[in-house]
Tab-separated table of C-alpha atoms in Angstrom:
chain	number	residue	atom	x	y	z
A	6	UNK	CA	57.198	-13.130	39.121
A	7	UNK	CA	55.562	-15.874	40.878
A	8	UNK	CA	56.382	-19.322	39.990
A	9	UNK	CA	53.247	-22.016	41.018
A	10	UNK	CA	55.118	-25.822	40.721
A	11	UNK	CA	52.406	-28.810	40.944
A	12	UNK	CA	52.822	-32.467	41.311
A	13	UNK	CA	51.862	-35.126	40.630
A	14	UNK	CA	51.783	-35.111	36.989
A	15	UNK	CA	49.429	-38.143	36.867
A	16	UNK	CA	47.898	-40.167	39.727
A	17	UNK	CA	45.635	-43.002	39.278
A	18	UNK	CA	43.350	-44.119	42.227
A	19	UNK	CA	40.806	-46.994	42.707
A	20	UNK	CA	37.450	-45.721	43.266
A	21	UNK	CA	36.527	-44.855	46.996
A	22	UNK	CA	40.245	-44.144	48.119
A	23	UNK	CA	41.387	-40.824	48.586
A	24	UNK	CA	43.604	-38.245	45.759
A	25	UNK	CA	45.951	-35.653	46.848
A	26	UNK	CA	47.703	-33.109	44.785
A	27	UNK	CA	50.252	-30.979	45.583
A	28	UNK	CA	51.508	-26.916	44.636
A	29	UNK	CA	53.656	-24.841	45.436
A	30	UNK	CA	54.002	-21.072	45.082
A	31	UNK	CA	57.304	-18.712	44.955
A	32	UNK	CA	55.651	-15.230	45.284
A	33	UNK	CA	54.974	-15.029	49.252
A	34	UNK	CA	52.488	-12.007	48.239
A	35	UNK	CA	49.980	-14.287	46.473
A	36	UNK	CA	46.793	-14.719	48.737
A	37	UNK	CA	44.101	-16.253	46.134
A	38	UNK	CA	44.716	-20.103	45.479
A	39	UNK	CA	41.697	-21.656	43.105
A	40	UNK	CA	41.836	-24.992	41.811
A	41	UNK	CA	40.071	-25.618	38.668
A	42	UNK	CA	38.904	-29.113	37.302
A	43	UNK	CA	38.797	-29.645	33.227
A	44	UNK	CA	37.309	-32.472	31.838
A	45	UNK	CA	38.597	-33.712	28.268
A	46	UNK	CA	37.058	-31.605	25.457
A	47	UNK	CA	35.535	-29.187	28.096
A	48	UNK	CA	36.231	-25.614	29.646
A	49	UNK	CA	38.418	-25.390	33.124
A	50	UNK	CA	35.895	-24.990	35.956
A	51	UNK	CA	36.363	-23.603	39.451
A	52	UNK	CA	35.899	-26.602	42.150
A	53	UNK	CA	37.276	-24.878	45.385
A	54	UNK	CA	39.309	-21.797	45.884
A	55	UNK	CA	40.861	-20.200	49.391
A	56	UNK	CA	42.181	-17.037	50.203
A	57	UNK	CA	45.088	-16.497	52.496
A	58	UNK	CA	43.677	-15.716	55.467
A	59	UNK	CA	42.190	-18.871	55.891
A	60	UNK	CA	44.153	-22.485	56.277
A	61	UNK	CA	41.666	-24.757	55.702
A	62	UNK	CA	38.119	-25.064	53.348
A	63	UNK	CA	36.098	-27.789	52.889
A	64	UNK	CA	33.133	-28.547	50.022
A	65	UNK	CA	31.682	-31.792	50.933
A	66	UNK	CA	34.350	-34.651	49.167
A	67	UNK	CA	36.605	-31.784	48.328
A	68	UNK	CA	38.957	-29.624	50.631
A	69	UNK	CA	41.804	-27.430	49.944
A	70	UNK	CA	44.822	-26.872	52.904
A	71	UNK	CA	47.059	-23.825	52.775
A	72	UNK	CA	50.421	-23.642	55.004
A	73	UNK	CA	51.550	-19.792	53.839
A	74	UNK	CA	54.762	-20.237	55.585
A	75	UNK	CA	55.694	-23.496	53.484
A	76	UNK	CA	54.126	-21.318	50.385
A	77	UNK	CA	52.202	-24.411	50.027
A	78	UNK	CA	48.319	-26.032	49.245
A	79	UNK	CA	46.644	-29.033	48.422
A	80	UNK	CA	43.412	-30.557	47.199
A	81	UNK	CA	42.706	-33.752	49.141
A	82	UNK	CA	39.229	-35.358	47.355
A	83	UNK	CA	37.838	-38.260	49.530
A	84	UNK	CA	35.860	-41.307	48.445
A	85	UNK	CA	37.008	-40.510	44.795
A	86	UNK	CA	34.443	-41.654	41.603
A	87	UNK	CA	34.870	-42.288	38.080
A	88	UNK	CA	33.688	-38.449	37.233
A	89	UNK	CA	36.686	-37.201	39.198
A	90	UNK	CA	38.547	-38.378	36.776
A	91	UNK	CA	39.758	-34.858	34.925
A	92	UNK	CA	43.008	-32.918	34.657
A	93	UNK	CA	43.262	-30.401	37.597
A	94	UNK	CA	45.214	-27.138	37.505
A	95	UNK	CA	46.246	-25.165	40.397
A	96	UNK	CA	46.731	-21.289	40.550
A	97	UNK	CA	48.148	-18.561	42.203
A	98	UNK	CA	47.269	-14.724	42.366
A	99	UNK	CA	48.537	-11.432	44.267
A	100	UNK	CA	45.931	-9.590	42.992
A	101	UNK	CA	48.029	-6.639	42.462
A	102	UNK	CA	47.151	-4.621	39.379
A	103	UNK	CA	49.290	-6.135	36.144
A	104	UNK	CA	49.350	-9.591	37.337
A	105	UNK	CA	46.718	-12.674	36.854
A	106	UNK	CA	46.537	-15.848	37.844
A	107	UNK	CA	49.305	-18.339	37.096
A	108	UNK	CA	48.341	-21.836	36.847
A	109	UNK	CA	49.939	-24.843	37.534
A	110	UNK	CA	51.078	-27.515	35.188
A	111	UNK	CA	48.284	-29.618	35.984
A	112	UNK	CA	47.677	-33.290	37.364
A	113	UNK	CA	45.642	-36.041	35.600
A	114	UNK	CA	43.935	-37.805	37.978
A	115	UNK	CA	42.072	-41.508	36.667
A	116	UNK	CA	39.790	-43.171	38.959
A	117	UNK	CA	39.179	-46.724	37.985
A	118	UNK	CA	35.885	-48.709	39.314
B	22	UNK	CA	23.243	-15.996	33.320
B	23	UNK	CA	26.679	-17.494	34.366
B	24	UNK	CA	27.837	-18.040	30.597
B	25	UNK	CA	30.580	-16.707	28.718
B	26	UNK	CA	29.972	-17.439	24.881
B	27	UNK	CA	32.741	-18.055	22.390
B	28	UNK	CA	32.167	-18.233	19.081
B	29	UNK	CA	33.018	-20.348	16.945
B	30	UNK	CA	33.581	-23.373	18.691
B	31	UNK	CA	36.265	-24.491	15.704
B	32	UNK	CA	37.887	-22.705	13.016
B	33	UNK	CA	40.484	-23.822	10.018
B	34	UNK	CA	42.589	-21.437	8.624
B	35	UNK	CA	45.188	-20.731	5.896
B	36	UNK	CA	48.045	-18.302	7.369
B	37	UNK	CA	46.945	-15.987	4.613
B	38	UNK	CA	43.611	-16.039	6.306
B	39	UNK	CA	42.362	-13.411	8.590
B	40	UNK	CA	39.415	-14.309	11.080
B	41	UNK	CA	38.167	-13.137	14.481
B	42	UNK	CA	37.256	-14.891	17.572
B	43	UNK	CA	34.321	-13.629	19.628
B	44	UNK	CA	33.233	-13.748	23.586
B	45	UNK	CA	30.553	-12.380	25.186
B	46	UNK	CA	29.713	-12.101	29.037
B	47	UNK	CA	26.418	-10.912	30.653
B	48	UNK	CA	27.060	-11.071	34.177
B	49	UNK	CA	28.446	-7.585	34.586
B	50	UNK	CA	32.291	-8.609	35.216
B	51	UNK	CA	34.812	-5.618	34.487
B	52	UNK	CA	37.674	-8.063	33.329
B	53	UNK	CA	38.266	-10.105	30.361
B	54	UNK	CA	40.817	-12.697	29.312
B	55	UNK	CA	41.946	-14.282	26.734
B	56	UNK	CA	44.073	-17.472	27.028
B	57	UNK	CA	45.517	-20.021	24.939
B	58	UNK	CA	45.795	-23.783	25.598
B	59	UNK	CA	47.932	-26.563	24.023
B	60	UNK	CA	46.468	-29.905	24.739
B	61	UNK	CA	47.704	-31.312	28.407
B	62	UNK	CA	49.401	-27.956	29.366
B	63	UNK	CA	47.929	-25.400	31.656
B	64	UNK	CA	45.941	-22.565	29.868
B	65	UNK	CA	48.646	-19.440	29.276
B	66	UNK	CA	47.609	-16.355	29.633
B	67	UNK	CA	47.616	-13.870	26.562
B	68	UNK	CA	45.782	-10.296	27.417
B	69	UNK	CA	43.879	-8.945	30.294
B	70	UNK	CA	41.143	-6.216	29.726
B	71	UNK	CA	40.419	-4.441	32.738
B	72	UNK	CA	37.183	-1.629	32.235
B	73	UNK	CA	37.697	-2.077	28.956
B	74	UNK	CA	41.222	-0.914	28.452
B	75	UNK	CA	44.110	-3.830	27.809
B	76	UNK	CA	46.132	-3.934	31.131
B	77	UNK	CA	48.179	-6.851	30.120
B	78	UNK	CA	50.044	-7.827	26.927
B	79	UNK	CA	52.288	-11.512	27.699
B	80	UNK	CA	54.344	-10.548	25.026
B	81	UNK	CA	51.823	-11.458	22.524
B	82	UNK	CA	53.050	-11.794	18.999
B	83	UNK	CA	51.107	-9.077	16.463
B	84	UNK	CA	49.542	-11.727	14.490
B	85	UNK	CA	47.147	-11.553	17.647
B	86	UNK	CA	45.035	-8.480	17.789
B	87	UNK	CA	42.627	-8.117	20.799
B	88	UNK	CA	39.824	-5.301	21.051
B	89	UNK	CA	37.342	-5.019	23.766
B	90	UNK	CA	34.518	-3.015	22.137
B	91	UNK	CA	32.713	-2.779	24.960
B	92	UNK	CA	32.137	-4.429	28.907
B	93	UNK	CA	30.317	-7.268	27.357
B	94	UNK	CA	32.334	-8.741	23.860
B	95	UNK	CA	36.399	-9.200	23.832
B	96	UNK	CA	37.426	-10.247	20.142
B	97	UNK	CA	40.918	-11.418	19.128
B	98	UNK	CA	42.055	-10.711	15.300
B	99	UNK	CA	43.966	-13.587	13.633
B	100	UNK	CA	46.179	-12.914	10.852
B	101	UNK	CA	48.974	-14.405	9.335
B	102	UNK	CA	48.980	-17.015	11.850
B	103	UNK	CA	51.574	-19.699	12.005
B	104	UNK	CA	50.555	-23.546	12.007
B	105	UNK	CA	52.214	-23.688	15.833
B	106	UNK	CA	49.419	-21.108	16.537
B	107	UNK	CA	47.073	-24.516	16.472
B	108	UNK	CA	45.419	-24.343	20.093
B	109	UNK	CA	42.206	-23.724	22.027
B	110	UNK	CA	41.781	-20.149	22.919
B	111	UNK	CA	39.891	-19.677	25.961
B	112	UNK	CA	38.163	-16.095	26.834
B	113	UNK	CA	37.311	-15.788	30.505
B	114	UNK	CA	35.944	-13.247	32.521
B	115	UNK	CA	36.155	-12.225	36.073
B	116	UNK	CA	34.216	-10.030	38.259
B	117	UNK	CA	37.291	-7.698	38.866
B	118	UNK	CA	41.206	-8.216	37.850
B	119	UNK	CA	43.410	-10.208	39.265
B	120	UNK	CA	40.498	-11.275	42.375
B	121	UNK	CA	38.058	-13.904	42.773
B	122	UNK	CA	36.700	-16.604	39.876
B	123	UNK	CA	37.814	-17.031	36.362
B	124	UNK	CA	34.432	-18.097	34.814
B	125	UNK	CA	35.679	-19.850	31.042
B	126	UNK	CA	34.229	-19.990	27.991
B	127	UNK	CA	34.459	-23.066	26.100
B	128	UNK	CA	36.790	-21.959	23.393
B	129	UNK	CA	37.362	-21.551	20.369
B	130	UNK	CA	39.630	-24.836	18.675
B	131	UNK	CA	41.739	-23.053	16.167
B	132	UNK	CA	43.272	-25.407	13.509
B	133	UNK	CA	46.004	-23.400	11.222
B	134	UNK	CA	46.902	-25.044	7.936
């Protein structure tokens, strides 16, 4: 089954510079890749997702690369602010029927003013 | 409406104790989840409901009992749970399985005694 790996564990940025995270995926069939952003005490919530025929999305400080031969993506959020500050999770999906998403281990990313 | 509704947002329990955990959805989605989540670890998955009927099982332990009474509500049945059992439980729904965004609830903290 697939196998979604994510790193770092924890990064820590100064406000304004720029936070990159890292996954990678074992099941070459997957072609849905959301990231989702949970803040402490609060639900997961969808930030940016991108499907496999595309290699690139951007949503204004937020974008999202995907290299399908390197079964790899990345979130790369510019001029980072305290309210990034969040654990993010990663995921993976085939969307073939009995399978769901599989999420990463998630990243805790602090942004310090 | 973009909710999904869990109730109740925290429940203590003996493991002689039998409660239910409830979610709602109004935005017409055909699939249901419910996930568990241990504090700085990804949510795992638990069951999928797809139209109603349970399409996935992740090898669920018994003392969990889920029931989808209709498109809208997904319970899960506690009972005879084990203090390790301790987690949030997230419900989530989706539009259709295994495709597009995972919109969460905001779970249900479940304390077991």
């Amino acid at each position: 089954g697939e196998n979604v790996e994510q790193h770092p564990s924890t990064l820590s940025v100064q406000e304004g510079d720029s936070a990159v995270i890292k996954c990678t995926y074992s099941d070459s069939a997957s072609n849905y890749f959301p990231w989702y952003k949970q803040e402490l005490g609060k639900r997961p919530q969808l930030i940016i997702d991108i499907r496999s025929n595309v290699g690139e999305k951007k949503d204004q400080r937020i974008a999202v690369t995907l290299n399908k031969t390197a079964k790899h993506f990345s979130l790369h959020i510019t001029e980072t602010q305290p309210e990034d500050s969040a654990v993010y999770f990663c995921a993976a999906s085939t969307g073939q029927a009995g399978t769901a998403l599989i999420f990463g281990k998630g990243t805790t990313l602090s942004v310090s003013s | 409406d973009t909710e999904v509704t869990q109730t109740p947002k925290h429940l203590v329990m003996g493991m002689t104790n039998k409660k239910s955990l409830k979610c709602e959805q109004h935005m017409g989605h055909r699939a249901m989840y419910w996930y568990k989540q241990k504090a700085k670890k990804p949510p795992e998955l638990m069951f999928v409901y797809s139209y109603e009927k349970l399409s996935i099982n992740e090898s669920v332990p018994s003392r969990f009992s889920p029931e989808c009474p209709n498109s809208s509500l997904l319970n899960l049945h506690l009972h005879a749970l084990q203090p390790e059992d301790s987690a949030l439980y997230l419900c989530a729904s989706s539009q259709f399985t295994n495709t597009g965004e995972l919109f969460f609830g905001e779970g249900s903290r479940l304390t077991v005694l």
